[in-house]
């Protein structure tokens, strides 16, 4: 490994965040991870409390790392959650919460991280999107929207930061077995199931795909390799071959054909 870097990761209490923190700390990096509840210690990882919906808490988390280290070489925006259900049956409050956690949570952190990286003369910013940020997924519409927002923001940010030695990298995972499935909040209204008769089956297959998906340690290995690169690529799809293929198909097939494939996969009428 090259020299130890100061790395701040959001959401290390479980899933990808935890696996990345374990891997990067084992490589000798100085890893800081945000949590919002008591969790088992990870050797070499310093926990920082942060609720991504709370600007003061985010600012204080960044300040805490800077007070200790004076710099942040790598920032990984990982914290996030999913709200599921037909768009029509998602409350406005839940829709807003989805965008606030996944998109604005990242924006809040980067509001404080970008100026620091610019002043220190460089850094790496890794943001967790999803394959759901590359195609609108049925019954995960607001989740997809939050990840599309991350994609648009990062595309612009990358251009603005050209020549400043700051890399902006999108991580686009497919299905992985993490705490994500259990923490998803899905519409439970009986009418959601009668108005959208395929919803229950689709949700079951979404959850099955996640829980039988890849292990977060697989992604952590890839992310560690991306961080070690002098010039990382702009985005990395980390998934099964089948899911990578779906992204290619979306790019090359006429839109109605691709929509028909997705509809068939999700057993929509
Ligand atoms: N698993 C997949 O299949 C998959 C696929 C594509 C993309 N992703 C993305 O990967 C990222 C990590 O998810 P995961 O799969 O590792 O799920 P996870 O195991 O549920 O981990 C999510 C992490 O985010 C934290 N978090 C959630 N809401 C937060 C908030 N309001 N403030 C602070 N922290 C918050 C959680 O903390 P608590 O424990 O306190 O809730 C937890 O540490 C997410 O951005 C997700 O969208 C996941």
Short mmCIF file of C-alpha atoms and ligand atoms in Angstrom, two decimals:
data_model
loop_
_atom_site.label_atom_id
_atom_site.label_comp_id
_atom_site.label_asym_id
_atom_site.label_seq_id
_atom_site.Cartn_x
_atom_site.Cartn_y
_atom_site.Cartn_z
CA UNK A 1 0.00 0.00 0.00
CA UNK A 2 1.07 3.55 -0.56
CA UNK A 3 1.07 6.13 2.24
CA UNK A 4 -1.62 6.17 4.90
CA UNK A 5 -4.49 8.47 4.05
CA UNK A 6 -7.05 10.21 6.20
CA UNK A 7 -10.39 8.71 5.13
CA UNK A 8 -13.85 9.78 6.28
CA UNK A 9 -16.70 7.34 5.51
CA UNK A 10 -20.35 8.04 6.31
CA UNK A 11 -22.54 5.27 7.74
CA UNK A 12 -20.11 2.63 9.05
CA UNK A 13 -22.51 0.92 11.45
CA UNK A 14 -23.30 -1.85 8.93
CA UNK A 15 -23.13 -3.05 5.33
CA UNK A 16 -20.73 -1.40 2.88
CA UNK A 17 -19.64 1.28 5.34
CA UNK A 18 -18.53 -1.22 7.93
CA UNK A 19 -16.83 -3.49 5.38
CA UNK A 20 -14.94 -0.55 3.84
CA UNK A 21 -13.88 0.76 7.25
CA UNK A 22 -12.57 -2.70 8.24
CA UNK A 23 -10.67 -3.12 4.97
CA UNK A 24 -9.18 0.38 4.82
CA UNK A 25 -8.14 0.39 8.49
CA UNK A 26 -6.47 -3.02 7.98
CA UNK A 27 -4.39 -1.37 5.23
CA UNK A 28 -3.09 1.19 7.73
CA UNK A 29 -5.21 4.18 6.68
CA UNK A 30 -6.50 6.59 9.33
CA UNK A 31 -10.19 5.82 9.07
CA UNK A 32 -12.99 7.92 10.55
CA UNK A 33 -16.51 6.59 10.24
CA UNK A 34 -19.82 8.25 11.04
CA UNK A 35 -22.38 6.48 13.22
CA UNK A 36 -25.58 7.57 14.93
CA UNK A 37 -25.94 4.74 17.43
CA UNK A 38 -23.70 2.55 19.59
CA UNK A 39 -21.94 -0.08 17.51
CA UNK A 40 -19.20 -2.61 18.07
CA UNK A 41 -15.71 -1.10 17.75
CA UNK A 42 -13.65 -1.73 14.60
CA UNK A 43 -9.90 -1.86 15.27
CA UNK A 44 -8.22 1.24 13.86
CA UNK A 45 -11.48 3.08 13.13
CA UNK A 46 -12.48 6.24 14.99
CA UNK A 47 -16.22 6.80 15.22
CA UNK A 48 -17.66 10.26 14.73
CA UNK A 49 -21.32 10.90 15.48
CA UNK A 50 -23.36 12.28 12.58
CA UNK A 51 -26.98 12.37 11.49
CA UNK A 52 -26.83 13.25 7.80
CA UNK A 53 -30.16 15.11 7.99
CA UNK A 54 -28.74 17.55 10.54
CA UNK A 55 -26.39 20.20 9.15
CA UNK A 56 -24.84 21.06 12.53
CA UNK A 57 -24.10 17.42 13.23
CA UNK A 58 -22.48 17.04 9.78
CA UNK A 59 -20.36 20.18 10.20
CA UNK A 60 -19.21 19.06 13.64
CA UNK A 61 -18.26 15.62 12.30
CA UNK A 62 -16.07 17.15 9.59
CA UNK A 63 -14.57 19.60 12.12
CA UNK A 64 -13.76 16.72 14.47
CA UNK A 65 -11.73 14.93 11.80
CA UNK A 66 -9.98 18.15 10.80
CA UNK A 67 -9.15 19.00 14.42
CA UNK A 68 -7.47 15.60 14.77
CA UNK A 69 -5.79 15.28 11.37
CA UNK A 70 -5.78 18.69 9.71
CA UNK A 71 -6.89 17.15 6.40
CA UNK A 72 -9.29 14.71 4.71
CA UNK A 73 -7.66 12.86 1.83
CA UNK A 74 -10.62 10.67 0.94
CA UNK A 75 -14.30 11.24 1.63
CA UNK A 76 -16.73 8.36 1.02
CA UNK A 77 -20.41 9.25 0.97
CA UNK A 78 -22.00 5.94 1.76
CA UNK A 79 -24.83 6.54 4.28
CA UNK A 80 -28.25 6.00 2.77
CA UNK A 81 -31.53 4.12 2.91
CA UNK A 82 -34.41 3.11 0.70
CA UNK A 83 -38.09 3.96 0.59
CA UNK A 84 -40.11 1.49 -1.45
CA UNK A 85 -43.60 1.28 -2.85
CA UNK A 86 -45.64 2.64 -5.73
CA UNK A 87 -44.89 6.32 -6.29
CA UNK A 88 -48.59 7.09 -5.92
CA UNK A 89 -48.66 5.57 -2.44
CA UNK A 90 -45.49 7.18 -1.12
CA UNK A 91 -46.31 10.03 1.25
CA UNK A 92 -44.80 13.41 0.45
CA UNK A 93 -43.08 13.24 3.80
CA UNK A 94 -41.36 9.95 2.91
CA UNK A 95 -40.44 11.22 -0.56
CA UNK A 96 -38.84 14.27 0.98
CA UNK A 97 -37.03 12.20 3.62
CA UNK A 98 -35.63 9.93 0.92
CA UNK A 99 -34.13 12.88 -0.96
CA UNK A 100 -32.99 14.52 2.27
CA UNK A 101 -31.05 11.50 3.52
CA UNK A 102 -29.56 10.15 0.30
CA UNK A 103 -29.01 13.36 -1.67
CA UNK A 104 -28.97 16.29 0.77
CA UNK A 105 -27.00 14.19 3.29
CA UNK A 106 -24.21 13.97 0.71
CA UNK A 107 -24.59 17.65 -0.19
CA UNK A 108 -24.26 18.65 3.50
CA UNK A 109 -21.01 16.73 3.91
CA UNK A 110 -19.51 17.93 0.65
CA UNK A 111 -20.40 21.51 1.55
CA UNK A 112 -17.71 21.25 4.23
CA UNK A 113 -15.38 18.72 2.61
CA UNK A 114 -14.87 20.33 -0.83
CA UNK A 115 -13.40 23.67 0.44
CA UNK A 116 -11.03 21.73 2.69
CA UNK A 117 -9.83 19.52 -0.18
CA UNK A 118 -9.39 22.56 -2.42
CA UNK A 119 -7.35 24.36 0.27
CA UNK A 120 -5.18 21.31 0.95
CA UNK A 121 -4.51 20.87 -2.78
CA UNK A 122 -6.33 17.64 -3.57
CA UNK A 123 -8.33 14.64 -2.49
CA UNK A 124 -10.73 11.93 -3.57
CA UNK A 125 -14.52 12.04 -3.24
CA UNK A 126 -16.36 8.71 -3.63
CA UNK A 127 -20.15 8.88 -3.73
CA UNK A 128 -22.46 5.90 -3.51
CA UNK A 129 -25.01 5.89 -6.27
CA UNK A 130 -26.53 2.58 -7.39
CA UNK A 131 -27.59 0.74 -10.53
CA UNK A 132 -30.90 2.31 -9.47
CA UNK A 133 -29.20 5.66 -10.21
CA UNK A 134 -28.74 4.58 -13.83
CA UNK A 135 -32.28 3.34 -14.49
CA UNK A 136 -35.60 4.13 -12.83
CA UNK A 137 -36.59 1.06 -10.82
CA UNK A 138 -40.30 0.29 -10.35
CA UNK A 139 -41.49 0.45 -6.72
CA UNK A 140 -38.21 2.14 -5.80
CA UNK A 141 -38.97 5.35 -7.67
CA UNK A 142 -37.90 7.83 -5.00
CA UNK A 143 -34.81 5.79 -4.19
CA UNK A 144 -33.87 5.86 -7.88
CA UNK A 145 -34.61 9.59 -8.00
CA UNK A 146 -32.28 10.22 -5.04
CA UNK A 147 -29.49 8.31 -6.77
CA UNK A 148 -30.11 10.04 -10.14
CA UNK A 149 -29.71 13.30 -8.20
CA UNK A 150 -26.35 12.09 -6.91
CA UNK A 151 -25.33 11.19 -10.47
CA UNK A 152 -26.21 14.67 -11.79
CA UNK A 153 -24.51 16.49 -8.91
CA UNK A 154 -21.31 14.44 -9.27
CA UNK A 155 -21.21 14.88 -13.04
CA UNK A 156 -21.27 18.66 -12.56
CA UNK A 157 -18.91 18.61 -9.57
CA UNK A 158 -16.36 16.60 -11.46
CA UNK A 159 -16.24 19.25 -14.19
CA UNK A 160 -16.04 22.13 -11.71
CA UNK A 161 -13.15 20.48 -9.89
CA UNK A 162 -11.08 19.87 -13.03
CA UNK A 163 -7.51 20.99 -12.52
CA UNK A 164 -7.86 21.01 -8.72
CA UNK A 165 -6.43 17.53 -8.14
CA UNK A 166 -9.74 16.36 -6.62
CA UNK A 167 -11.19 13.16 -8.11
CA UNK A 168 -14.94 12.63 -8.02
CA UNK A 169 -15.86 8.96 -8.31
CA UNK A 170 -19.31 7.36 -8.47
CA UNK A 171 -19.74 3.89 -7.00
CA UNK A 172 -22.73 2.11 -8.56
CA UNK A 173 -23.41 -1.18 -6.76
CA UNK A 174 -25.89 -3.79 -7.87
CA UNK A 175 -27.60 -6.06 -5.33
CA UNK A 176 -25.67 -6.77 -2.14
CA UNK A 177 -26.67 -8.46 1.11
CA UNK A 178 -26.44 -5.66 3.71
CA UNK A 179 -28.69 -4.06 6.30
CA UNK A 180 -30.31 -2.09 3.48
CA UNK A 181 -33.18 -4.56 2.92
CA UNK A 182 -34.23 -4.60 6.59
CA UNK A 183 -34.08 -0.82 6.91
CA UNK A 184 -36.13 -0.16 3.75
CA UNK A 185 -39.46 1.52 4.52
CA UNK A 186 -42.10 0.31 2.08
CA UNK A 187 -45.72 1.36 1.59
CA UNK A 188 -47.95 -0.99 3.55
CA UNK A 189 -51.33 0.53 2.72
CA UNK A 190 -53.71 -2.23 1.58
CA UNK A 191 -54.79 -0.06 -1.36
CA UNK A 192 -51.17 0.01 -2.65
CA UNK A 193 -51.41 -3.76 -3.08
CA UNK A 194 -54.84 -3.77 -4.71
CA UNK A 195 -54.16 -0.83 -7.05
CA UNK A 196 -50.77 -2.33 -8.05
CA UNK A 197 -51.36 -6.11 -7.98
CA UNK A 198 -47.73 -6.91 -8.90
CA UNK A 199 -46.28 -4.76 -6.11
CA UNK A 200 -46.13 -7.52 -3.47
CA UNK A 201 -44.40 -9.96 -5.80
CA UNK A 202 -41.99 -7.31 -7.12
CA UNK A 203 -41.05 -6.26 -3.59
CA UNK A 204 -40.44 -9.88 -2.64
CA UNK A 205 -38.18 -10.37 -5.65
CA UNK A 206 -36.32 -7.07 -4.93
CA UNK A 207 -35.66 -8.22 -1.35
CA UNK A 208 -34.66 -11.71 -2.48
CA UNK A 209 -32.20 -10.28 -5.06
CA UNK A 210 -30.61 -8.10 -2.37
CA UNK A 211 -30.39 -10.74 0.32
CA UNK A 212 -28.97 -13.34 -2.07
CA UNK A 213 -26.67 -10.73 -3.59
CA UNK A 214 -22.92 -10.24 -3.28
CA UNK A 215 -21.19 -9.73 0.07
CA UNK A 216 -20.20 -6.19 1.11
CA UNK A 217 -16.58 -7.35 1.60
CA UNK A 218 -16.38 -7.87 -2.18
CA UNK A 219 -17.24 -4.22 -2.74
CA UNK A 220 -14.86 -3.12 0.03
CA UNK A 221 -11.94 -4.79 -1.79
CA UNK A 222 -12.84 -2.95 -4.99
CA UNK A 223 -13.21 0.40 -3.22
CA UNK A 224 -9.83 -0.05 -1.50
CA UNK A 225 -8.28 -0.65 -4.95
CA UNK A 226 -10.04 2.44 -6.36
CA UNK A 227 -8.72 4.59 -3.50
CA UNK A 228 -5.19 3.27 -4.13
CA UNK A 229 -5.33 4.35 -7.78
CA UNK A 230 -3.51 7.52 -8.71
CA UNK A 231 -6.11 8.27 -11.39
CA UNK A 232 -9.41 6.48 -10.65
CA UNK A 233 -12.08 6.30 -13.33
CA UNK A 234 -15.20 8.46 -13.05
CA UNK A 235 -17.54 5.62 -12.19
CA UNK A 236 -17.48 1.96 -11.21
CA UNK A 237 -20.40 -0.44 -11.55
CA UNK A 238 -19.81 -3.12 -8.91
CA UNK A 239 -22.31 -5.91 -9.46
CA UNK A 240 -23.05 -9.27 -10.98
CA UNK A 241 -22.41 -9.66 -14.70
CA UNK A 242 -26.18 -9.76 -15.34
CA UNK A 243 -26.70 -6.39 -13.67
CA UNK A 244 -23.76 -4.83 -15.53
CA UNK A 245 -25.30 -6.14 -18.73
CA UNK A 246 -28.59 -4.38 -17.89
CA UNK A 247 -26.76 -1.03 -17.87
CA UNK A 248 -25.27 -1.76 -21.29
CA UNK A 249 -28.66 -2.83 -22.62
CA UNK A 250 -30.21 0.42 -21.42
CA UNK A 251 -27.54 2.34 -23.33
CA UNK A 252 -27.89 0.49 -26.61
CA UNK A 253 -31.49 -0.71 -26.91
CA UNK A 254 -34.41 1.41 -28.09
CA UNK A 255 -36.20 2.70 -24.98
CA UNK A 256 -39.43 0.64 -25.41
CA UNK A 257 -37.40 -2.58 -25.71
CA UNK A 258 -35.48 -1.89 -22.54
CA UNK A 259 -38.69 -0.90 -20.72
CA UNK A 260 -40.24 -4.21 -21.79
CA UNK A 261 -37.25 -6.14 -20.38
CA UNK A 262 -37.51 -4.31 -17.04
CA UNK A 263 -41.29 -4.79 -16.93
CA UNK A 264 -40.84 -8.50 -17.55
CA UNK A 265 -38.12 -8.77 -14.90
CA UNK A 266 -40.27 -7.03 -12.30
CA UNK A 267 -43.35 -9.00 -13.45
CA UNK A 268 -45.28 -5.85 -14.32
CA UNK A 269 -48.25 -6.03 -16.66
N1 LIG B 1 -27.21 -3.02 -0.50
C1 LIG B 1 -27.41 -2.80 -1.77
O1 LIG B 1 -27.88 -3.67 -2.51
C2 LIG B 1 -27.10 -1.43 -2.35
C3 LIG B 1 -27.09 -1.31 -3.75
C4 LIG B 1 -26.77 -0.10 -4.32
C5 LIG B 1 -26.46 0.99 -3.52
N2 LIG B 1 -26.48 0.87 -2.16
C6 LIG B 1 -26.12 2.06 -1.37
O2 LIG B 1 -25.04 1.75 -0.51
C7 LIG B 1 -25.04 2.65 0.60
C8 LIG B 1 -24.85 1.86 1.89
O3 LIG B 1 -25.97 1.01 2.09
P1 LIG B 1 -25.84 -0.49 2.66
O4 LIG B 1 -26.35 -1.38 1.61
O5 LIG B 1 -24.53 -0.73 3.26
O6 LIG B 1 -27.02 -0.42 3.78
P2 LIG B 1 -26.97 -0.49 5.38
O7 LIG B 1 -26.29 -1.74 5.81
O8 LIG B 1 -28.38 -0.27 5.80
O9 LIG B 1 -26.07 0.76 5.80
C9 LIG B 1 -26.54 2.07 5.67
C10 LIG B 1 -25.72 2.98 6.55
O10 LIG B 1 -26.20 4.33 6.39
C11 LIG B 1 -26.49 4.86 7.67
N3 LIG B 1 -27.58 5.84 7.64
C12 LIG B 1 -28.82 5.68 7.11
N4 LIG B 1 -29.56 6.79 7.31
C13 LIG B 1 -28.75 7.67 7.97
C14 LIG B 1 -28.94 8.99 8.46
N5 LIG B 1 -30.11 9.64 8.32
N6 LIG B 1 -27.90 9.61 9.11
C15 LIG B 1 -26.74 8.95 9.28
N7 LIG B 1 -26.49 7.70 8.83
C16 LIG B 1 -27.50 7.07 8.19
C17 LIG B 1 -26.90 3.65 8.51
O11 LIG B 1 -26.83 3.98 9.89
P3 LIG B 1 -27.85 3.28 10.96
O12 LIG B 1 -27.31 1.91 11.22
O13 LIG B 1 -27.77 4.20 12.14
O14 LIG B 1 -29.21 3.28 10.32
C18 LIG B 1 -25.84 2.64 8.04
O15 LIG B 1 -24.62 2.88 8.69
C19 LIG B 1 -26.37 3.40 0.53
O16 LIG B 1 -26.13 4.68 -0.01
C20 LIG B 1 -27.21 2.56 -0.44
O17 LIG B 1 -28.16 3.33 -1.11
C21 LIG B 1 -26.80 -0.31 -1.55
#
